[in-house]
Short mmCIF file of C-alpha atoms in Angstrom, two decimals:
data_model
loop_
_atom_site.label_atom_id
_atom_site.label_comp_id
_atom_site.label_asym_id
_atom_site.label_seq_id
_atom_site.Cartn_x
_atom_site.Cartn_y
_atom_site.Cartn_z
CA MET A 4 97.47 91.17 120.50
CA GLU A 5 99.00 89.57 123.44
CA ALA A 6 99.93 90.79 126.88
CA PRO A 7 104.28 91.89 126.89
CA LEU A 8 105.96 89.23 128.09
CA ALA A 9 106.67 90.05 132.09
CA VAL A 10 110.13 91.25 132.10
CA GLU A 11 111.96 93.85 134.89
CA PRO A 12 112.04 97.23 134.03
CA GLY A 13 116.36 97.59 133.54
CA PRO A 14 119.18 98.82 132.46
CA GLY A 15 118.71 96.54 129.40
CA HIS A 16 119.88 97.64 125.76
CA VAL A 17 118.73 94.82 122.78
CA VAL A 18 120.83 95.80 119.27
CA LEU A 19 118.97 94.09 116.59
CA LEU A 20 122.31 93.57 113.65
CA GLY A 21 121.81 91.81 110.21
CA ASP A 22 119.23 92.63 107.39
CA SER A 23 115.07 93.70 106.25
CA ILE A 24 114.20 90.20 108.81
CA PHE A 25 114.69 93.31 111.68
CA ASP A 26 115.28 96.24 109.16
CA ASN A 27 111.36 95.37 107.93
CA ALA A 28 109.57 98.75 107.91
CA ALA A 29 109.38 99.45 104.18
CA TYR A 30 107.32 96.97 104.52
CA VAL A 31 104.40 96.49 106.99
CA GLY A 32 102.86 99.68 105.69
CA GLY A 33 102.45 102.06 108.61
CA ASP A 34 103.05 98.91 111.03
CA PRO A 35 104.43 98.25 114.00
CA ASP A 36 108.25 97.30 112.57
CA VAL A 37 110.31 94.80 114.54
CA VAL A 38 112.40 97.25 116.60
CA THR A 39 109.15 98.73 117.65
CA GLN A 40 107.00 95.55 119.04
CA LEU A 41 110.52 94.97 120.35
CA ARG A 42 110.29 98.15 122.72
CA GLN A 43 106.68 96.68 123.26
CA GLU A 44 107.96 93.54 124.78
CA LEU A 45 110.60 94.92 126.83
CA PRO A 46 109.07 97.77 128.41
CA GLY A 47 111.74 99.85 130.46
CA TRP A 48 115.05 98.39 128.07
CA ARG A 49 116.23 100.02 125.24
CA CYS A 50 115.93 98.60 122.20
CA SER A 51 118.17 99.87 118.91
CA LEU A 52 118.29 98.41 115.31
CA VAL A 53 121.45 98.54 113.11
CA ALA A 54 120.40 96.35 110.73
CA VAL A 55 120.26 97.61 107.54
CA ASP A 56 117.89 96.26 104.64
CA GLY A 57 119.89 94.17 102.11
CA ASP A 58 122.92 93.55 103.81
CA VAL A 59 125.26 90.77 103.80
CA MET A 60 127.35 89.06 106.55
CA ALA A 61 130.46 91.45 105.33
CA GLY A 62 127.94 94.12 106.56
CA VAL A 63 127.61 92.72 110.15
CA GLU A 64 131.86 94.19 110.90
CA ARG A 65 130.82 97.71 109.69
CA GLN A 66 127.00 97.49 111.82
CA LEU A 67 129.13 97.04 115.37
CA ALA A 68 131.12 99.96 114.91
CA ALA A 69 127.48 101.09 114.90
CA VAL A 70 126.71 99.33 118.07
CA PRO A 71 126.13 101.63 121.60
CA ARG A 72 128.73 101.54 124.03
CA ASP A 73 125.50 100.79 126.49
CA ALA A 74 124.39 97.60 124.76
CA THR A 75 123.80 94.78 126.99
CA HIS A 76 122.54 91.76 124.05
CA LEU A 77 123.24 91.06 120.59
CA VAL A 78 120.59 89.55 118.26
CA VAL A 79 121.75 89.14 114.78
CA SER A 80 119.56 87.84 111.61
CA VAL A 81 122.03 88.02 109.04
CA GLY A 82 122.74 85.04 106.22
CA GLY A 83 119.42 85.23 103.93
CA ASN A 84 121.08 87.59 101.19
CA ASP A 85 124.37 85.96 101.04
CA ALA A 86 121.97 82.50 101.23
CA LEU A 87 119.95 84.31 97.67
CA GLY A 88 123.31 85.18 96.28
CA TYR A 89 123.79 81.02 95.45
CA ALA A 90 120.13 80.36 94.11
CA PRO A 91 121.24 79.49 90.76
CA LEU A 92 123.09 76.37 91.44
CA LEU A 93 120.01 75.16 91.97
CA GLN A 94 119.24 75.97 88.03
CA GLU A 95 122.72 74.10 87.58
CA PRO A 96 122.57 70.77 85.57
CA ALA A 97 124.20 67.49 87.06
CA PRO A 98 124.37 64.10 85.89
CA SER A 99 124.12 62.82 89.90
CA VAL A 100 122.14 63.61 93.37
CA ALA A 101 125.75 62.87 94.33
CA VAL A 102 127.51 65.50 92.22
CA ALA A 103 124.52 68.09 92.62
CA LEU A 104 125.36 67.41 97.10
CA ALA A 105 129.01 68.64 95.83
CA ILE A 106 128.06 71.40 93.94
CA LEU A 107 125.85 72.74 97.20
CA ALA A 108 128.56 71.27 99.81
CA ASN A 109 130.96 73.75 98.14
CA ALA A 110 128.26 76.32 98.64
CA GLN A 111 127.35 75.24 102.47
CA LYS A 112 131.66 75.56 103.09
CA ARG A 113 132.13 79.19 101.62
CA PHE A 114 129.11 80.15 103.17
CA GLY A 115 129.60 78.37 107.00
CA SER A 116 134.00 80.24 106.72
CA GLU A 117 132.27 83.34 106.65
CA TYR A 118 129.26 83.08 108.96
CA ASP A 119 131.53 81.28 111.28
CA ALA A 120 134.03 84.76 111.11
CA VAL A 121 130.60 86.97 111.82
CA THR A 122 130.10 84.84 115.05
CA ASP A 123 133.54 85.41 116.08
CA ALA A 124 133.18 88.81 115.92
CA LEU A 125 130.06 89.12 117.72
CA MET A 126 131.46 86.72 120.48
CA ASN A 127 134.49 88.83 121.02
CA THR A 128 132.48 91.86 122.05
CA GLY A 129 131.85 89.96 125.68
CA LEU A 130 127.93 90.45 124.93
CA PRO A 131 125.72 87.52 125.24
CA VAL A 132 124.60 87.05 121.19
CA ALA A 133 121.89 85.25 119.34
CA VAL A 134 122.20 84.41 116.13
CA CYS A 135 119.03 83.69 114.28
CA THR A 136 118.55 80.43 110.84
CA ILE A 137 117.74 81.86 107.63
CA TYR A 138 113.67 81.02 107.82
CA ASP A 139 111.84 79.34 105.41
CA THR A 140 109.61 81.17 102.62
CA PRO A 141 105.66 81.32 103.08
CA PRO A 142 104.37 78.09 103.14
CA SER A 143 102.27 78.80 100.26
CA GLY A 144 105.19 80.18 98.51
CA PRO A 145 106.58 78.54 94.93
CA ASP A 146 108.95 76.23 95.06
CA GLN A 147 109.34 75.83 98.95
CA ALA A 148 110.06 72.80 99.40
CA ILE A 149 113.28 72.60 97.41
CA ILE A 150 113.70 76.50 98.75
CA LYS A 151 113.45 74.23 102.10
CA ALA A 152 115.48 71.58 101.41
CA ALA A 153 118.35 74.19 100.35
CA LEU A 154 118.68 75.96 103.40
CA CYS A 155 118.49 73.42 105.41
CA LEU A 156 122.25 73.28 104.47
CA PHE A 157 122.96 76.64 105.32
CA ASN A 158 120.90 76.53 108.74
CA ASP A 159 123.50 73.93 109.37
CA SER A 160 126.30 75.63 109.14
CA ILE A 161 124.12 79.22 111.26
CA THR A 162 123.17 76.42 114.32
CA ARG A 163 126.97 74.87 114.29
CA ALA A 164 128.22 78.05 115.10
CA ALA A 165 126.09 78.84 117.59
CA PHE A 166 126.18 76.06 119.84
CA SER A 167 130.67 75.56 118.99
CA ARG A 168 130.12 78.70 120.41
CA GLY A 169 127.94 79.36 123.39
CA ALA A 170 126.28 81.29 121.24
CA GLY A 171 122.14 81.51 121.81
CA LEU A 172 119.75 79.63 119.23
CA ILE A 173 116.52 81.54 117.44
CA ASP A 174 114.82 79.35 115.00
CA LEU A 175 112.82 81.49 112.84
CA ARG A 176 111.89 78.36 110.83
CA LEU A 177 109.90 77.72 114.25
CA VAL A 178 108.38 81.33 114.41
CA CYS A 179 107.81 82.34 111.51
CA THR A 180 105.29 79.07 110.20
CA GLU A 181 101.88 80.81 108.22
CA ASP A 182 101.78 82.90 105.26
CA GLY A 183 100.85 85.72 107.20
CA ASP A 184 103.52 85.94 108.69
CA TYR A 185 106.05 87.18 105.46
CA ALA A 186 104.82 90.53 103.83
CA ASN A 187 106.67 88.79 101.10
CA ALA A 188 108.56 86.15 99.70
CA ILE A 189 111.82 87.30 101.73
CA GLU A 190 110.43 89.70 104.76
CA PRO A 191 108.21 89.74 107.34
CA SER A 192 105.33 91.15 108.08
CA SER A 193 104.16 92.80 110.92
CA ARG A 194 102.30 89.60 112.28
CA GLY A 195 105.65 87.95 112.16
CA GLY A 196 107.77 90.49 113.42
CA LEU A 197 105.89 90.48 116.57
CA LYS A 198 106.44 86.41 116.64
CA ILE A 199 110.43 87.49 116.15
CA ALA A 200 110.29 90.40 118.63
CA ARG A 201 108.82 87.83 121.25
CA ALA A 202 111.35 85.55 120.69
CA ILE A 203 114.05 88.11 120.59
CA ALA A 204 112.01 89.03 124.07
CA ALA A 205 112.58 86.01 125.53
CA PHE A 206 116.11 85.75 125.05
CA ALA A 207 117.32 89.06 126.09
CA ALA A 208 114.90 88.42 129.36
CA GLY A 209 116.72 84.60 130.39
CA ASP A 210 113.38 83.33 129.78
CA HIS A 211 114.48 80.19 127.29
CA GLY A 212 112.95 77.17 129.11
CA THR A 213 110.19 77.87 128.67
CA ARG A 214 109.62 78.61 124.03
CA PRO A 215 112.66 75.02 123.59
CA PRO A 216 112.90 75.14 120.53
CA ILE A 217 113.19 78.69 119.11
CA VAL A 218 115.42 80.12 122.09
CA VAL A 219 118.12 78.01 123.05
CA THR A 220 121.43 79.33 124.37
CA GLY A 221 124.25 77.74 125.83
CA GLY A 222 125.58 75.14 123.43
CA LEU A 223 129.30 74.32 123.69
CA PRO A 224 131.48 77.24 124.48
CA GLN A 225 135.25 76.94 123.84
#
């Protein structure tokens, strides 16, 4: 295992919100989950998990109510389960590519509107915030190319929400790139979780310049 990032011990407190990308203990067979690995990567920091396996964007408001008052950084990975709800659209017949794109565009608009609301709620806390893209399925998975293309629509909404508000962005598509990074088609393995933890630690520690484009901060604040 690689050595933890070199960060100064301090009062930092990272809180993880969202779904099973962070709340992945049930899928790693007793190996360390994401929050455990994050604590190893940020010695001297507090790291709390309020993400809930299976949650959707609508659940983030409830999760925010559970964020400890001494939190210093918020990181959210959510939207994957919402995107799964649109999966039946991939089976819809369409007379042309243009019509198919129009159907997907409507789904993207609904998703984007809800993700904007989530991002606004996070930014309204006044804390540094990073959001995560929805990662691809394992490279060898069935229909991976189709799923990857479809997810680009939803990930575009996520990146726009982050950059337009000056939030950080952790692009999980560039973090989890191998079959071994996945415990199944949608949850990270302990190996993938370590990669995710290291990207989160880089955001929290301000180590952004050495890891683009996995971690990007700034953007166009309002």
